[in-house]
């Protein structure tokens, strides 16, 4: 698949009808040729962590644990590792497909500088807090800075007026927060002892809110969020907690989800034109993990790729200290591909919920409704 091609974009020439009208337009007045977008064109800008990262971490100085640019990642759809933490496509890839857009590549990909369809700023390991995995990832605030920086070449690409329209019509999708809660726990950090659960969640939500307002100030109006999935029951955390879900993490995630829903309601009443979608990943993933057969999976708790119990040791690809790993025969039978990330098939299920889910899973809009908003 050529991600550089989009049937929705055509070149707009300013000289149409000029010959028949005998109008002479000086070359200097034409300026640069710009891409002319259809009236219904909606771009997709993507922020967050490994759930949404299309390979930005391939291009920064980081360690293997924040990269997926090695086998068996990408084995099923792309047939090579792209930097996505999946056996194939991830959630934003499917959202782009549903919106009739090409796959949106990583913003840092050196061969991609066309932004009329959108850009992906997400970074595996990133959090809303700047200090989360500091020095190894692109935190959410830096992602916002990259978005602001991208607007300059976007204006050159399609013109200043068209760029302003595109930014206001675009949908901004974000998955962030999981690393803010999991990283301190797995590092045995004293951070959770320094704050009450409510105070810590308030810091995470506060940082996210600052970035949302930053995008809004740049012209963004339509936002889509996912709440925290039940990460305390992921293979990665089960294997370090004697097979049990980590209740300390679960408590934080539930607090986060309530706070996120509340703050988005507040922003909806405070910011003119602000529209949002929030998808209940917690309930969807929990239901799928506990009833995998109902959703066409065979295994809901163990990962396809990894080692140890539940294949929960983060050794997929053998790039870390643990070189030996197991790889299942058919990834689509599993909810988890590695110790903490969904398979392509599970990502499709989640993307469908975001795109066209009813009010029981996605509210007050689904992403399809946001795309269609004018």
Coordinates of C-alpha atoms in Angstrom, one line a residue:
X1 CA 0.0 0.0 0.0
X2 CA 1.4 3.4 -0.9
X3 CA 0.6 5.8 2.0
X4 CA 1.6 8.7 -0.2
X5 CA -1.4 8.4 -2.4
X6 CA -4.9 9.6 -1.7
X7 CA -7.8 9.6 -4.2
X8 CA -9.4 12.5 -2.2
X9 CA -6.7 15.0 -3.2
X10 CA -6.4 16.7 -6.6
X11 CA -4.3 19.5 -7.9
X12 CA -6.1 22.8 -8.1
X13 CA -4.9 25.1 -10.9
X14 CA -5.8 28.8 -10.9
X15 CA -5.8 29.0 -14.7
X16 CA -9.1 27.2 -15.3
X17 CA -11.3 29.0 -17.9
X18 CA -8.6 31.7 -18.3
X19 CA -7.8 30.7 -21.9
X20 CA -11.4 30.8 -23.0
X21 CA -11.9 34.2 -21.3
X22 CA -8.6 35.5 -22.8
X23 CA -7.5 36.5 -19.3
X24 CA -3.8 36.9 -18.9
X25 CA -2.5 36.1 -15.3
X26 CA 1.1 37.1 -14.7
X27 CA 3.2 34.1 -13.5
X28 CA 4.2 36.0 -10.4
X29 CA 0.6 36.3 -9.2
X30 CA 0.1 32.5 -9.3
X31 CA 2.6 31.8 -6.6
X32 CA 2.9 28.1 -5.7
X33 CA 0.5 25.5 -7.0
X34 CA -1.5 24.3 -4.0
X35 CA -3.4 21.1 -3.3
X36 CA -7.1 21.8 -3.6
X37 CA -9.2 19.7 -1.2
X38 CA -12.8 18.5 -1.6
X39 CA -15.3 20.3 0.6
X40 CA -15.9 17.1 2.6
X41 CA -12.2 16.4 3.3
X42 CA -11.4 15.8 7.0
X43 CA -7.9 15.2 8.2
X44 CA -6.9 13.1 11.1
X45 CA -4.3 14.2 13.7
X46 CA -3.1 11.5 16.1
X47 CA -1.6 12.0 19.6
X48 CA -0.6 9.7 22.4
X49 CA 1.2 6.5 23.2
X50 CA 2.0 3.0 21.8
X51 CA -1.6 2.2 21.2
X52 CA -1.5 4.9 18.4
X53 CA 2.2 5.2 17.5
X54 CA 2.8 4.4 13.9
X55 CA 6.6 4.4 14.2
X56 CA 7.7 7.8 15.6
X57 CA 10.0 6.1 18.0
X58 CA 12.0 4.6 15.1
X59 CA 13.5 8.1 14.7
X60 CA 14.4 9.1 18.2
X61 CA 17.2 8.0 20.5
X62 CA 15.5 5.4 22.7
X63 CA 15.7 1.8 23.8
X64 CA 14.2 -1.4 22.4
X65 CA 11.3 -1.4 24.9
X66 CA 9.8 1.7 23.3
X67 CA 10.3 0.4 19.8
X68 CA 8.6 -2.2 17.6
X69 CA 10.8 -2.0 14.5
X70 CA 11.8 -5.6 14.6
X71 CA 10.2 -9.0 13.9
X72 CA 7.6 -10.3 14.6
X73 CA 5.9 -6.9 14.8
X74 CA 4.1 -6.1 11.6
X75 CA 4.3 -9.7 10.4
X76 CA 0.7 -10.1 9.3
X77 CA -0.4 -7.0 7.4
X78 CA 2.7 -5.1 6.4
X79 CA 4.9 -8.2 6.3
X80 CA 7.7 -6.2 7.9
X81 CA 8.1 -4.2 11.2
X82 CA 6.9 -0.6 10.9
X83 CA 7.2 0.5 14.5
X84 CA 3.6 -0.3 15.3
X85 CA 3.1 -2.4 18.5
X86 CA 1.0 -4.9 16.7
X87 CA 1.1 -7.9 14.3
X88 CA -0.4 -5.5 11.7
X89 CA -2.5 -2.3 11.7
X90 CA -3.3 -0.3 14.8
X91 CA -6.5 1.6 15.8
X92 CA -5.7 4.9 13.9
X93 CA -5.0 2.9 10.7
X94 CA -8.6 1.6 10.8
X95 CA -10.0 5.0 11.7
X96 CA -8.2 6.5 8.7
X97 CA -9.6 3.7 6.5
X98 CA -13.2 4.3 7.7
X99 CA -12.7 8.0 7.0
X100 CA -11.5 7.2 3.4
X101 CA -8.0 8.4 4.1
X102 CA -4.7 6.7 3.5
X103 CA -2.8 5.3 6.4
X104 CA -1.4 8.3 8.3
X105 CA 2.4 7.8 8.7
X106 CA 4.6 8.8 11.7
X107 CA 5.2 12.5 11.7
X108 CA 9.0 11.9 12.1
X109 CA 9.1 9.6 9.0
X110 CA 11.8 11.3 6.9
X111 CA 10.0 10.4 3.6
X112 CA 6.7 11.9 4.5
X113 CA 6.1 15.7 4.4
X114 CA 2.5 15.9 3.2
X115 CA 0.0 16.8 5.9
X116 CA -3.3 17.4 4.1
X117 CA -4.6 14.0 5.3
X118 CA -3.2 14.5 8.8
X119 CA -0.2 13.4 10.8
X120 CA 0.6 11.0 13.6
X121 CA 2.5 12.4 16.6
X122 CA 2.1 9.6 19.0
X123 CA 5.1 8.0 20.8
X124 CA 5.2 4.6 22.5
X125 CA 5.9 5.1 26.2
X126 CA 4.6 8.6 26.3
X127 CA 2.5 10.0 29.0
X128 CA 0.5 13.2 29.7
X129 CA 3.2 14.0 32.4
X130 CA 6.5 15.2 30.9
X131 CA 8.4 13.2 33.5
X132 CA 6.9 9.8 32.3
X133 CA 9.8 7.8 30.7
X134 CA 11.6 11.1 30.4
X135 CA 14.4 11.1 27.7
X136 CA 13.1 8.0 26.0
X137 CA 9.9 9.2 24.5
X138 CA 8.1 12.1 22.9
X139 CA 5.8 13.4 25.7
X140 CA 2.4 14.8 25.0
X141 CA 3.5 18.4 25.3
X142 CA 6.2 17.9 22.8
X143 CA 3.7 16.2 20.5
X144 CA 1.7 19.5 20.7
X145 CA 4.8 21.4 19.8
X146 CA 5.3 19.2 16.8
X147 CA 1.7 19.8 15.7
X148 CA 2.3 23.5 15.9
X149 CA 5.5 23.1 13.9
X150 CA 3.7 21.1 11.2
X151 CA 1.3 23.9 10.5
X152 CA 4.0 25.8 8.6
X153 CA 4.6 23.2 5.9
X154 CA 0.9 22.5 5.8
X155 CA 0.2 26.2 4.9
X156 CA 2.8 25.9 2.1
X157 CA 1.2 22.7 0.9
X158 CA -2.4 23.9 0.7
X159 CA -2.4 27.6 1.3
X160 CA -3.0 29.6 4.5
X161 CA -6.8 29.9 4.2
X162 CA -7.3 26.2 3.3
X163 CA -5.0 25.2 6.2
X164 CA -7.1 27.1 8.7
X165 CA -10.2 25.4 7.4
X166 CA -8.5 22.0 7.4
X167 CA -7.3 22.4 11.0
X168 CA -10.8 23.3 12.2
X169 CA -12.5 20.4 10.3
X170 CA -10.0 17.8 11.4
X171 CA -10.5 15.2 14.1
X172 CA -7.9 14.9 16.8
X173 CA -7.7 11.5 18.4
X174 CA -5.7 10.8 21.6
X175 CA -4.8 7.8 23.7
X176 CA -2.7 8.7 26.6
X177 CA -2.4 8.1 30.4
X178 CA -1.5 4.4 30.7
X179 CA 2.2 5.0 31.0
X180 CA 1.7 7.7 33.6
X181 CA 0.2 5.0 35.8
X182 CA 2.1 1.8 34.8
X183 CA 5.6 3.3 34.6
X184 CA 5.9 4.3 38.3
X185 CA 4.5 1.0 39.4
X186 CA 6.8 -1.1 37.4
X187 CA 9.8 1.0 38.4
X188 CA 9.0 0.7 42.1
X189 CA 8.9 4.5 42.2
X190 CA 7.9 6.4 45.3
X191 CA 5.8 8.7 43.2
X192 CA 2.5 7.0 44.3
X193 CA 3.5 7.5 48.0
X194 CA 4.0 11.2 47.4
X195 CA 0.5 11.8 46.2
X196 CA -3.0 10.5 47.0
X197 CA -4.5 8.6 44.1
X198 CA -6.9 11.5 43.4
X199 CA -4.0 14.0 43.4
X200 CA -2.0 11.9 41.0
X201 CA -4.9 11.5 38.6
X202 CA -5.6 15.2 38.8
X203 CA -2.0 15.9 37.6
X204 CA -2.4 13.5 34.7
X205 CA -5.8 15.0 33.7
X206 CA -4.5 18.5 34.2
X207 CA -1.6 18.0 31.8
X208 CA -3.9 16.4 29.2
X209 CA -6.3 19.3 29.6
X210 CA -3.5 21.8 28.9
X211 CA -2.7 20.0 25.7
X212 CA -6.4 19.8 24.6
X213 CA -6.7 23.6 25.2
X214 CA -3.4 24.1 23.2
X215 CA -4.8 22.2 20.2
X216 CA -8.1 24.2 20.5
X217 CA -6.1 27.5 20.5
X218 CA -4.4 26.3 17.3
X219 CA -7.9 25.9 15.7
X220 CA -8.8 22.3 16.6
X221 CA -12.5 21.8 17.4
X222 CA -13.3 18.0 17.1
X223 CA -11.7 15.6 19.5
X224 CA -11.8 11.9 20.1
X225 CA -10.5 10.2 23.2
X226 CA -10.3 6.6 24.6
X227 CA -10.5 6.0 28.3
X228 CA -8.0 3.7 30.1
X229 CA -8.4 0.0 29.3
X230 CA -8.1 -2.5 32.3
X231 CA -4.3 -2.5 32.1
X232 CA -4.0 -3.9 35.6
X233 CA -5.1 -7.2 34.1
X234 CA -2.8 -7.1 31.1
X235 CA -0.4 -10.1 30.7
X236 CA 2.5 -7.8 31.6
X237 CA 1.2 -6.9 35.0
X238 CA -0.4 -10.3 35.7
X239 CA 3.0 -12.0 35.3
X240 CA 4.7 -9.7 37.9
X241 CA 1.7 -10.0 40.3
X242 CA 1.4 -13.8 40.6
X243 CA -1.3 -14.1 37.9
X244 CA -3.6 -11.6 39.6
X245 CA -4.8 -8.2 38.3
X246 CA -3.0 -5.3 40.0
X247 CA -5.7 -3.5 42.0
X248 CA -3.6 -0.5 42.7
X249 CA -3.4 0.3 39.0
X250 CA -7.1 -0.6 38.5
X251 CA -8.1 1.9 41.1
X252 CA -6.1 4.7 39.4
X253 CA -7.5 3.8 36.0
X254 CA -11.1 4.0 37.2
X255 CA -10.4 7.4 38.8
X256 CA -8.8 8.6 35.6
X257 CA -11.8 7.5 33.5
X258 CA -14.3 9.3 35.7
X259 CA -12.1 12.4 35.8
X260 CA -11.6 12.4 32.0
X261 CA -15.4 12.2 31.4
X262 CA -15.9 15.1 33.8
X263 CA -13.3 17.4 32.3
X264 CA -14.5 16.8 28.8
X265 CA -18.0 17.8 29.8
X266 CA -16.6 20.9 31.4
X267 CA -14.6 21.8 28.2
X268 CA -17.7 21.2 26.1
X269 CA -19.5 23.9 28.1
X270 CA -16.5 26.3 28.3
X271 CA -15.1 26.2 24.8
X272 CA -17.2 27.4 21.9
X273 CA -17.5 24.8 19.1
X274 CA -15.7 22.1 21.1
X275 CA -17.1 18.7 20.3
X276 CA -15.8 15.4 21.5
X277 CA -16.1 11.6 21.5
X278 CA -15.0 9.4 24.4
X279 CA -14.9 5.6 23.9
X280 CA -15.2 3.2 26.8
X281 CA -12.2 1.0 26.2
X282 CA -12.3 -0.1 29.8
X283 CA -15.6 -1.9 29.4
X284 CA -14.9 -3.1 25.8
X285 CA -11.5 -4.6 26.6
X286 CA -12.7 -6.1 29.9
X287 CA -15.6 -7.8 28.2
X288 CA -13.4 -9.1 25.4
X289 CA -10.8 -10.4 27.8
X290 CA -13.3 -12.2 29.9
X291 CA -15.5 -13.5 27.0
X292 CA -13.1 -14.0 24.1
X293 CA -15.1 -16.7 22.3
X294 CA -18.1 -14.4 22.1
X295 CA -16.0 -11.9 20.0
X296 CA -14.3 -14.5 17.8
X297 CA -11.1 -14.9 19.8
X298 CA -9.8 -18.0 21.5
X299 CA -7.6 -16.4 24.2
X300 CA -8.3 -13.3 26.2
X301 CA -5.7 -13.3 28.9
X302 CA -2.4 -14.6 27.5
X303 CA -0.4 -12.8 24.8
X304 CA 0.5 -14.2 21.4
X305 CA 4.1 -13.1 21.7
X306 CA 6.3 -13.2 24.8
X307 CA 7.6 -15.6 27.4
X308 CA 6.7 -16.9 30.8
X309 CA 3.2 -17.2 32.3
X310 CA 0.6 -15.6 30.1
X311 CA 3.5 -14.8 27.8
X312 CA 3.6 -11.7 29.9
X313 CA 7.4 -11.2 30.0
X314 CA 8.1 -8.4 27.6
X315 CA 10.4 -10.4 25.4
X316 CA 8.6 -10.3 22.0
X317 CA 11.3 -10.2 19.4
X318 CA 14.1 -11.1 21.8
X319 CA 15.7 -7.6 21.7
X320 CA 16.0 -7.2 25.5
X321 CA 17.7 -9.1 28.3
X322 CA 15.3 -12.1 27.6
X323 CA 16.2 -13.4 24.2
X324 CA 13.9 -16.4 24.0
X325 CA 10.3 -15.9 23.3
X326 CA 7.3 -17.8 22.1
X327 CA 5.1 -16.7 19.1
X328 CA 1.6 -18.1 18.7
X329 CA 0.5 -19.7 15.4
X330 CA -2.4 -17.3 14.7
X331 CA -2.4 -13.8 16.2
X332 CA -6.0 -13.2 15.3
X333 CA -7.0 -15.8 17.9
X334 CA -5.6 -13.5 20.6
X335 CA -6.8 -10.3 22.2
X336 CA -3.2 -9.4 23.1
X337 CA -0.3 -9.5 20.6
X338 CA 2.5 -8.8 23.1
X339 CA 2.4 -8.4 26.9
X340 CA 0.5 -5.0 26.7
X341 CA -0.8 -4.3 23.2
X342 CA -3.8 -5.6 21.2
X343 CA -3.5 -7.7 18.0
X344 CA -4.6 -6.2 14.7
X345 CA -7.9 -8.0 15.0
X346 CA -8.5 -6.6 18.5
X347 CA -7.6 -3.1 17.3
X348 CA -10.2 -3.4 14.5
X349 CA -12.8 -4.3 17.2
X350 CA -11.8 -1.2 19.2
X351 CA -11.6 1.0 16.1
X352 CA -15.2 0.0 15.1
X353 CA -16.4 1.0 18.5
X354 CA -14.8 4.4 18.2
X355 CA -16.0 4.9 14.7
X356 CA -19.6 3.8 14.8
X357 CA -20.3 2.7 18.4
X358 CA -23.7 3.6 20.0
X359 CA -24.1 5.7 23.1
X360 CA -23.5 2.7 25.4
X361 CA -19.8 2.6 24.3
X362 CA -19.1 6.0 22.7
X363 CA -20.5 9.3 23.6
X364 CA -21.8 12.1 23.1
X365 CA -20.6 11.5 19.5
X366 CA -18.9 8.7 17.8
X367 CA -15.9 9.5 15.5
X368 CA -18.0 9.0 12.3
X369 CA -20.4 11.7 13.5
X370 CA -17.4 14.0 14.3
X371 CA -16.0 13.5 10.8
X372 CA -19.4 14.3 9.3
X373 CA -19.9 17.5 11.4
X374 CA -19.5 20.6 9.3

